[in-house]
């Protein structure tokens, strides 16, 4: 079975540009999570969805960040405009069930570098 | 809100040495506890979990962890590490009634052959 699929794997962009990261969760999973990983702060939960509905976005850093899940098989995380401090690895994860059991399946991450 | 502390940021061991990685969470109540591992160049994957019952839980690849409620701890152990255990290890807690899985900052383990 295919795991969680993220794209792009690597992105290098200039400050001020729009960045869109994409995620396809595992089929049948109805919870989706976006995490950001940095050396300084480790893994931070940005937002999570259940049945395509955002449940908690309190981890989204600021208005420059937005996330959508238009259907059960696709989600995007957008940063506009991007800043150098957004450089990080962004992970998408999915899980089965309406409640978060903590058993997440992670994608391989999107490494973002903002110059 | 819950927080997770992993006190060892970097650990270097020789093969066959014993391993113990510390993990403490901030406060009590019903918690589910996890260890995730991230091998070089790979995604995070679940190593083991504690939901209830026997506080000593066994995971994949010979790892185990012990939940000590009085100490708010969930330390990861392995009696004899291998070079292939080189990875970053994350402790995580899911607080009862909440939907957030909160991770510690991770411990990088390097096992020298």
PDB file of C-alpha atoms in Angstrom:
ATOM      1  CA  UNK A   1       0.000   0.000   0.000  1.00  0.00           C
ATOM      2  CA  UNK A   2       1.150   3.509  -0.709  1.00  0.00           C
ATOM      3  CA  UNK A   3       2.018   5.557   2.319  1.00  0.00           C
ATOM      4  CA  UNK A   4       1.492   9.252   2.846  1.00  0.00           C
ATOM      5  CA  UNK A   5       2.761  11.061  -0.226  1.00  0.00           C
ATOM      6  CA  UNK A   6       4.159  14.559  -0.043  1.00  0.00           C
ATOM      7  CA  UNK A   7       5.374  16.900  -2.736  1.00  0.00           C
ATOM      8  CA  UNK A   8       7.680  18.511  -3.426  1.00  0.00           C
ATOM      9  CA  UNK A   9      10.417  16.723  -1.507  1.00  0.00           C
ATOM     10  CA  UNK A  10      12.657  19.759  -1.716  1.00  0.00           C
ATOM     11  CA  UNK A  11      11.851  23.368  -2.427  1.00  0.00           C
ATOM     12  CA  UNK A  12      14.174  26.311  -2.577  1.00  0.00           C
ATOM     13  CA  UNK A  13      12.584  29.686  -3.002  1.00  0.00           C
ATOM     14  CA  UNK A  14      13.243  33.332  -2.412  1.00  0.00           C
ATOM     15  CA  UNK A  15      11.781  35.407   0.343  1.00  0.00           C
ATOM     16  CA  UNK A  16       8.389  36.782  -0.576  1.00  0.00           C
ATOM     17  CA  UNK A  17       7.439  33.962  -2.893  1.00  0.00           C
ATOM     18  CA  UNK A  18       4.378  31.766  -2.388  1.00  0.00           C
ATOM     19  CA  UNK A  19       5.025  28.173  -1.400  1.00  0.00           C
ATOM     20  CA  UNK A  20       2.506  25.358  -1.693  1.00  0.00           C
ATOM     21  CA  UNK A  21       3.149  21.975  -0.136  1.00  0.00           C
ATOM     22  CA  UNK A  22       0.958  19.029  -0.988  1.00  0.00           C
ATOM     23  CA  UNK A  23      -0.079  15.880   0.774  1.00  0.00           C
ATOM     24  CA  UNK A  24      -1.990  12.764  -0.132  1.00  0.00           C
ATOM     25  CA  UNK A  25      -2.960  10.780   2.968  1.00  0.00           C
ATOM     26  CA  UNK A  26      -3.299   7.032   3.136  1.00  0.00           C
ATOM     27  CA  UNK A  27      -6.556   5.925   1.598  1.00  0.00           C
ATOM     28  CA  UNK A  28      -9.207   5.365   4.242  1.00  0.00           C
ATOM     29  CA  UNK A  29      -7.524   7.557   6.832  1.00  0.00           C
ATOM     30  CA  UNK A  30      -9.767  10.387   7.909  1.00  0.00           C
ATOM     31  CA  UNK A  31      -7.406  12.465  10.036  1.00  0.00           C
ATOM     32  CA  UNK A  32      -4.591  14.503   8.562  1.00  0.00           C
ATOM     33  CA  UNK A  33      -1.880  16.445  10.341  1.00  0.00           C
ATOM     34  CA  UNK A  34       0.711  19.007   9.270  1.00  0.00           C
ATOM     35  CA  UNK A  35       3.872  19.223  11.361  1.00  0.00           C
ATOM     36  CA  UNK A  36       6.934  21.432  11.038  1.00  0.00           C
ATOM     37  CA  UNK A  37      10.373  20.244  12.124  1.00  0.00           C
ATOM     38  CA  UNK A  38      13.229  22.584  12.930  1.00  0.00           C
ATOM     39  CA  UNK A  39      16.445  22.135  14.846  1.00  0.00           C
ATOM     40  CA  UNK A  40      15.437  24.697  17.417  1.00  0.00           C
ATOM     41  CA  UNK A  41      11.836  23.739  18.060  1.00  0.00           C
ATOM     42  CA  UNK A  42      11.638  20.105  17.060  1.00  0.00           C
ATOM     43  CA  UNK A  43       8.319  18.813  15.750  1.00  0.00           C
ATOM     44  CA  UNK A  44       5.445  21.258  16.042  1.00  0.00           C
ATOM     45  CA  UNK A  45       1.857  20.527  15.129  1.00  0.00           C
ATOM     46  CA  UNK A  46       0.574  23.223  12.796  1.00  0.00           C
ATOM     47  CA  UNK A  47      -2.942  22.055  12.048  1.00  0.00           C
ATOM     48  CA  UNK A  48      -4.993  18.938  11.840  1.00  0.00           C
ATOM     49  CA  UNK A  49      -8.105  17.928   9.988  1.00  0.00           C
ATOM     50  CA  UNK A  50     -10.709  15.314  10.689  1.00  0.00           C
ATOM     51  CA  UNK A  51     -13.039  14.298   7.861  1.00  0.00           C
ATOM     52  CA  UNK A  52     -11.653  17.234   5.848  1.00  0.00           C
ATOM     53  CA  UNK A  53     -12.627  19.768   8.534  1.00  0.00           C
ATOM     54  CA  UNK A  54      -9.926  21.759  10.340  1.00  0.00           C
ATOM     55  CA  UNK A  55     -10.172  20.858  14.010  1.00  0.00           C
ATOM     56  CA  UNK A  56      -7.284  22.758  15.548  1.00  0.00           C
ATOM     57  CA  UNK A  57      -5.152  25.338  13.780  1.00  0.00           C
ATOM     58  CA  UNK A  58      -3.717  26.928  16.897  1.00  0.00           C
ATOM     59  CA  UNK A  59      -0.239  25.852  15.844  1.00  0.00           C
ATOM     60  CA  UNK A  60      -0.283  27.805  12.598  1.00  0.00           C
ATOM     61  CA  UNK A  61       2.396  30.467  13.114  1.00  0.00           C
ATOM     62  CA  UNK A  62       0.634  33.427  11.586  1.00  0.00           C
ATOM     63  CA  UNK A  63      -1.653  34.554   8.829  1.00  0.00           C
ATOM     64  CA  UNK A  64       0.962  33.871   6.209  1.00  0.00           C
ATOM     65  CA  UNK A  65       0.214  30.176   6.705  1.00  0.00           C
ATOM     66  CA  UNK A  66      -2.973  28.527   5.476  1.00  0.00           C
ATOM     67  CA  UNK A  67      -4.051  24.943   4.985  1.00  0.00           C
ATOM     68  CA  UNK A  68      -6.888  23.347   3.121  1.00  0.00           C
ATOM     69  CA  UNK A  69      -8.290  19.892   2.668  1.00  0.00           C
ATOM     70  CA  UNK A  70     -10.784  20.037  -0.205  1.00  0.00           C
ATOM     71  CA  UNK A  71     -11.350  16.281  -0.184  1.00  0.00           C
ATOM     72  CA  UNK A  72     -10.332  13.140   1.680  1.00  0.00           C
ATOM     73  CA  UNK A  73      -7.346  12.472  -0.533  1.00  0.00           C
ATOM     74  CA  UNK A  74      -5.619  15.834  -0.738  1.00  0.00           C
ATOM     75  CA  UNK A  75      -4.386  18.644   1.450  1.00  0.00           C
ATOM     76  CA  UNK A  76      -2.251  21.720   0.895  1.00  0.00           C
ATOM     77  CA  UNK A  77      -0.199  23.920   3.171  1.00  0.00           C
ATOM     78  CA  UNK A  78       0.471  27.344   1.735  1.00  0.00           C
ATOM     79  CA  UNK A  79       2.880  30.015   2.885  1.00  0.00           C
ATOM     80  CA  UNK A  80       2.428  33.462   1.387  1.00  0.00           C
ATOM     81  CA  UNK A  81       4.674  35.378   1.518  1.00  0.00           C
ATOM     82  CA  UNK A  82       7.487  33.089   2.587  1.00  0.00           C
ATOM     83  CA  UNK A  83      10.284  34.232   4.898  1.00  0.00           C
ATOM     84  CA  UNK A  84      13.714  32.724   5.690  1.00  0.00           C
ATOM     85  CA  UNK A  85      12.511  31.693   9.151  1.00  0.00           C
ATOM     86  CA  UNK A  86       9.990  29.386   7.485  1.00  0.00           C
ATOM     87  CA  UNK A  87      12.850  27.151   6.372  1.00  0.00           C
ATOM     88  CA  UNK A  88      12.121  23.731   7.852  1.00  0.00           C
ATOM     89  CA  UNK A  89      10.972  20.248   7.012  1.00  0.00           C
ATOM     90  CA  UNK A  90       7.203  20.045   6.780  1.00  0.00           C
ATOM     91  CA  UNK A  91       5.654  16.676   7.483  1.00  0.00           C
ATOM     92  CA  UNK A  92       2.193  15.479   6.672  1.00  0.00           C
ATOM     93  CA  UNK A  93       0.751  12.550   8.594  1.00  0.00           C
ATOM     94  CA  UNK A  94      -2.513  10.685   8.550  1.00  0.00           C
ATOM     95  CA  UNK A  95      -4.334   8.348  10.862  1.00  0.00           C
ATOM     96  CA  UNK A  96      -7.401   6.194  10.892  1.00  0.00           C
ATOM     97  CA  UNK A  97     -10.443   6.979  12.968  1.00  0.00           C
ATOM     98  CA  UNK A  98     -12.388   9.985  14.094  1.00  0.00           C
ATOM     99  CA  UNK A  99     -10.296  10.450  17.212  1.00  0.00           C
ATOM    100  CA  UNK A 100      -6.577  10.876  17.314  1.00  0.00           C
ATOM    101  CA  UNK A 101      -5.111   7.659  18.696  1.00  0.00           C
ATOM    102  CA  UNK A 102      -1.596   8.977  18.362  1.00  0.00           C
ATOM    103  CA  UNK A 103      -0.677   6.348  15.800  1.00  0.00           C
ATOM    104  CA  UNK A 104       0.314   8.501  12.903  1.00  0.00           C
ATOM    105  CA  UNK A 105       1.702   7.536   9.530  1.00  0.00           C
ATOM    106  CA  UNK A 106       4.116  10.150   8.284  1.00  0.00           C
ATOM    107  CA  UNK A 107       5.160  11.156   4.824  1.00  0.00           C
ATOM    108  CA  UNK A 108       8.788  11.676   3.946  1.00  0.00           C
ATOM    109  CA  UNK A 109       8.543  15.408   4.374  1.00  0.00           C
ATOM    110  CA  UNK A 110       9.035  18.497   2.256  1.00  0.00           C
ATOM    111  CA  UNK A 111      12.288  20.321   2.951  1.00  0.00           C
ATOM    112  CA  UNK A 112      11.757  24.042   2.414  1.00  0.00           C
ATOM    113  CA  UNK A 113      14.571  26.526   2.127  1.00  0.00           C
ATOM    114  CA  UNK A 114      13.683  30.190   1.871  1.00  0.00           C
ATOM    115  CA  UNK A 115      16.586  32.397   0.827  1.00  0.00           C
TER     116      UNK A 115
ATOM    117  CA  UNK B   1      -1.036  22.021  27.706  1.00  0.00           C
ATOM    118  CA  UNK B   2       1.184  18.996  27.816  1.00  0.00           C
ATOM    119  CA  UNK B   3       4.863  19.304  27.072  1.00  0.00           C
ATOM    120  CA  UNK B   4       7.469  16.593  26.600  1.00  0.00           C
ATOM    121  CA  UNK B   5      11.092  16.780  27.679  1.00  0.00           C
ATOM    122  CA  UNK B   6      13.869  14.699  26.243  1.00  0.00           C
ATOM    123  CA  UNK B   7      16.956  15.575  28.192  1.00  0.00           C
ATOM    124  CA  UNK B   8      19.512  13.870  25.993  1.00  0.00           C
ATOM    125  CA  UNK B   9      19.858  15.697  22.709  1.00  0.00           C
ATOM    126  CA  UNK B  10      22.763  13.645  21.393  1.00  0.00           C
ATOM    127  CA  UNK B  11      23.886  10.197  22.476  1.00  0.00           C
ATOM    128  CA  UNK B  12      26.889   8.315  21.130  1.00  0.00           C
ATOM    129  CA  UNK B  13      27.292   4.621  21.880  1.00  0.00           C
ATOM    130  CA  UNK B  14      29.357   1.722  20.694  1.00  0.00           C
ATOM    131  CA  UNK B  15      27.662  -1.365  19.332  1.00  0.00           C
ATOM    132  CA  UNK B  16      26.437  -3.764  22.030  1.00  0.00           C
ATOM    133  CA  UNK B  17      26.183  -0.979  24.598  1.00  0.00           C
ATOM    134  CA  UNK B  18      22.934  -0.580  26.491  1.00  0.00           C
ATOM    135  CA  UNK B  19      20.650   2.339  25.739  1.00  0.00           C
ATOM    136  CA  UNK B  20      18.295   4.372  27.849  1.00  0.00           C
ATOM    137  CA  UNK B  21      16.720   7.563  26.542  1.00  0.00           C
ATOM    138  CA  UNK B  22      14.827   9.740  28.973  1.00  0.00           C
ATOM    139  CA  UNK B  23      11.362  11.155  28.410  1.00  0.00           C
ATOM    140  CA  UNK B  24       9.232  13.146  30.830  1.00  0.00           C
ATOM    141  CA  UNK B  25       5.840  14.711  30.264  1.00  0.00           C
ATOM    142  CA  UNK B  26       4.561  17.711  32.119  1.00  0.00           C
ATOM    143  CA  UNK B  27       1.529  16.615  34.083  1.00  0.00           C
ATOM    144  CA  UNK B  28      -0.689  13.710  34.955  1.00  0.00           C
ATOM    145  CA  UNK B  29      -4.092  12.495  34.066  1.00  0.00           C
ATOM    146  CA  UNK B  30      -4.877  10.028  31.360  1.00  0.00           C
ATOM    147  CA  UNK B  31      -2.120   9.970  28.789  1.00  0.00           C
ATOM    148  CA  UNK B  32      -1.124   7.795  25.907  1.00  0.00           C
ATOM    149  CA  UNK B  33       2.606   7.648  25.300  1.00  0.00           C
ATOM    150  CA  UNK B  34       4.650   6.894  22.222  1.00  0.00           C
ATOM    151  CA  UNK B  35       8.142   6.594  20.882  1.00  0.00           C
ATOM    152  CA  UNK B  36       8.714   7.354  17.237  1.00  0.00           C
ATOM    153  CA  UNK B  37      11.952   6.816  15.321  1.00  0.00           C
ATOM    154  CA  UNK B  38      13.327   8.603  12.278  1.00  0.00           C
ATOM    155  CA  UNK B  39      16.119   6.758  10.492  1.00  0.00           C
ATOM    156  CA  UNK B  40      18.439   8.857   8.328  1.00  0.00           C
ATOM    157  CA  UNK B  41      16.631  10.033   5.232  1.00  0.00           C
ATOM    158  CA  UNK B  42      13.393   8.333   6.186  1.00  0.00           C
ATOM    159  CA  UNK B  43      10.056   9.345   7.614  1.00  0.00           C
ATOM    160  CA  UNK B  44       9.016   9.018  11.226  1.00  0.00           C
ATOM    161  CA  UNK B  45       7.581   5.688  12.214  1.00  0.00           C
ATOM    162  CA  UNK B  46       6.035   4.335  15.355  1.00  0.00           C
ATOM    163  CA  UNK B  47       8.419   2.354  17.556  1.00  0.00           C
ATOM    164  CA  UNK B  48       6.106   1.532  20.447  1.00  0.00           C
ATOM    165  CA  UNK B  49       3.119   2.829  22.368  1.00  0.00           C
ATOM    166  CA  UNK B  50       1.529   2.729  25.784  1.00  0.00           C
ATOM    167  CA  UNK B  51      -2.206   3.061  26.216  1.00  0.00           C
ATOM    168  CA  UNK B  52      -2.938   1.157  29.416  1.00  0.00           C
ATOM    169  CA  UNK B  53      -2.145  -2.056  31.248  1.00  0.00           C
ATOM    170  CA  UNK B  54       1.370  -3.385  31.708  1.00  0.00           C
ATOM    171  CA  UNK B  55       3.628  -0.344  32.129  1.00  0.00           C
ATOM    172  CA  UNK B  56       6.485  -2.159  30.410  1.00  0.00           C
ATOM    173  CA  UNK B  57       5.794  -2.156  26.710  1.00  0.00           C
ATOM    174  CA  UNK B  58       7.762  -3.825  23.980  1.00  0.00           C
ATOM    175  CA  UNK B  59       8.175  -2.480  20.499  1.00  0.00           C
ATOM    176  CA  UNK B  60       9.907  -3.383  17.300  1.00  0.00           C
ATOM    177  CA  UNK B  61      13.601  -4.180  16.954  1.00  0.00           C
ATOM    178  CA  UNK B  62      14.110  -5.104  20.595  1.00  0.00           C
ATOM    179  CA  UNK B  63      13.122  -1.754  22.054  1.00  0.00           C
ATOM    180  CA  UNK B  64      11.066  -1.424  25.203  1.00  0.00           C
ATOM    181  CA  UNK B  65       9.809   1.430  27.329  1.00  0.00           C
ATOM    182  CA  UNK B  66       8.597   1.712  30.880  1.00  0.00           C
ATOM    183  CA  UNK B  67       5.795   4.009  31.984  1.00  0.00           C
ATOM    184  CA  UNK B  68       6.320   5.280  35.535  1.00  0.00           C
ATOM    185  CA  UNK B  69       3.293   7.344  36.419  1.00  0.00           C
ATOM    186  CA  UNK B  70       4.727   8.748  39.655  1.00  0.00           C
ATOM    187  CA  UNK B  71       7.694  10.144  37.748  1.00  0.00           C
ATOM    188  CA  UNK B  72       5.774  11.256  34.643  1.00  0.00           C
ATOM    189  CA  UNK B  73       8.334   9.281  32.679  1.00  0.00           C
ATOM    190  CA  UNK B  74       8.389   6.946  29.709  1.00  0.00           C
ATOM    191  CA  UNK B  75      12.014   6.016  29.120  1.00  0.00           C
ATOM    192  CA  UNK B  76      13.124   4.023  26.111  1.00  0.00           C
ATOM    193  CA  UNK B  77      15.567   1.146  26.538  1.00  0.00           C
ATOM    194  CA  UNK B  78      17.435  -1.420  24.522  1.00  0.00           C
ATOM    195  CA  UNK B  79      19.883  -3.835  26.113  1.00  0.00           C
ATOM    196  CA  UNK B  80      22.289  -3.990  23.169  1.00  0.00           C
ATOM    197  CA  UNK B  81      22.285  -1.436  20.370  1.00  0.00           C
ATOM    198  CA  UNK B  82      23.322  -2.030  16.787  1.00  0.00           C
ATOM    199  CA  UNK B  83      24.792   0.279  14.193  1.00  0.00           C
ATOM    200  CA  UNK B  84      21.423   0.199  12.424  1.00  0.00           C
ATOM    201  CA  UNK B  85      19.796   1.845  15.452  1.00  0.00           C
ATOM    202  CA  UNK B  86      21.446   5.126  14.483  1.00  0.00           C
ATOM    203  CA  UNK B  87      18.475   7.456  14.195  1.00  0.00           C
ATOM    204  CA  UNK B  88      16.580  10.236  15.892  1.00  0.00           C
ATOM    205  CA  UNK B  89      14.127   9.169  18.568  1.00  0.00           C
ATOM    206  CA  UNK B  90      11.063  11.168  19.552  1.00  0.00           C
ATOM    207  CA  UNK B  91       8.916  10.726  22.598  1.00  0.00           C
ATOM    208  CA  UNK B  92       5.312  11.878  22.251  1.00  0.00           C
ATOM    209  CA  UNK B  93       2.247  12.202  24.441  1.00  0.00           C
ATOM    210  CA  UNK B  94      -1.414  12.282  23.541  1.00  0.00           C
ATOM    211  CA  UNK B  95      -3.406  13.815  26.298  1.00  0.00           C
ATOM    212  CA  UNK B  96      -6.740  12.236  27.150  1.00  0.00           C
ATOM    213  CA  UNK B  97      -9.610  14.324  25.865  1.00  0.00           C
ATOM    214  CA  UNK B  98      -7.395  16.267  23.506  1.00  0.00           C
ATOM    215  CA  UNK B  99      -6.481  15.574  19.959  1.00  0.00           C
ATOM    216  CA  UNK B 100      -2.912  16.821  19.871  1.00  0.00           C
ATOM    217  CA  UNK B 101       0.068  14.531  19.728  1.00  0.00           C
ATOM    218  CA  UNK B 102       2.862  16.533  21.310  1.00  0.00           C
ATOM    219  CA  UNK B 103       6.435  15.554  20.521  1.00  0.00           C
ATOM    220  CA  UNK B 104       9.639  16.073  22.416  1.00  0.00           C
ATOM    221  CA  UNK B 105      12.573  17.724  20.668  1.00  0.00           C
ATOM    222  CA  UNK B 106      14.167  14.397  19.872  1.00  0.00           C
ATOM    223  CA  UNK B 107      17.376  12.560  20.731  1.00  0.00           C
ATOM    224  CA  UNK B 108      19.938  11.833  18.051  1.00  0.00           C
ATOM    225  CA  UNK B 109      21.551   8.472  18.622  1.00  0.00           C
ATOM    226  CA  UNK B 110      24.785   7.568  16.880  1.00  0.00           C
ATOM    227  CA  UNK B 111      25.974   4.003  17.219  1.00  0.00           C
ATOM    228  CA  UNK B 112      29.550   3.435  16.168  1.00  0.00           C
ATOM    229  CA  UNK B 113      30.453   0.026  14.777  1.00  0.00           C
TER     230      UNK B 113
END
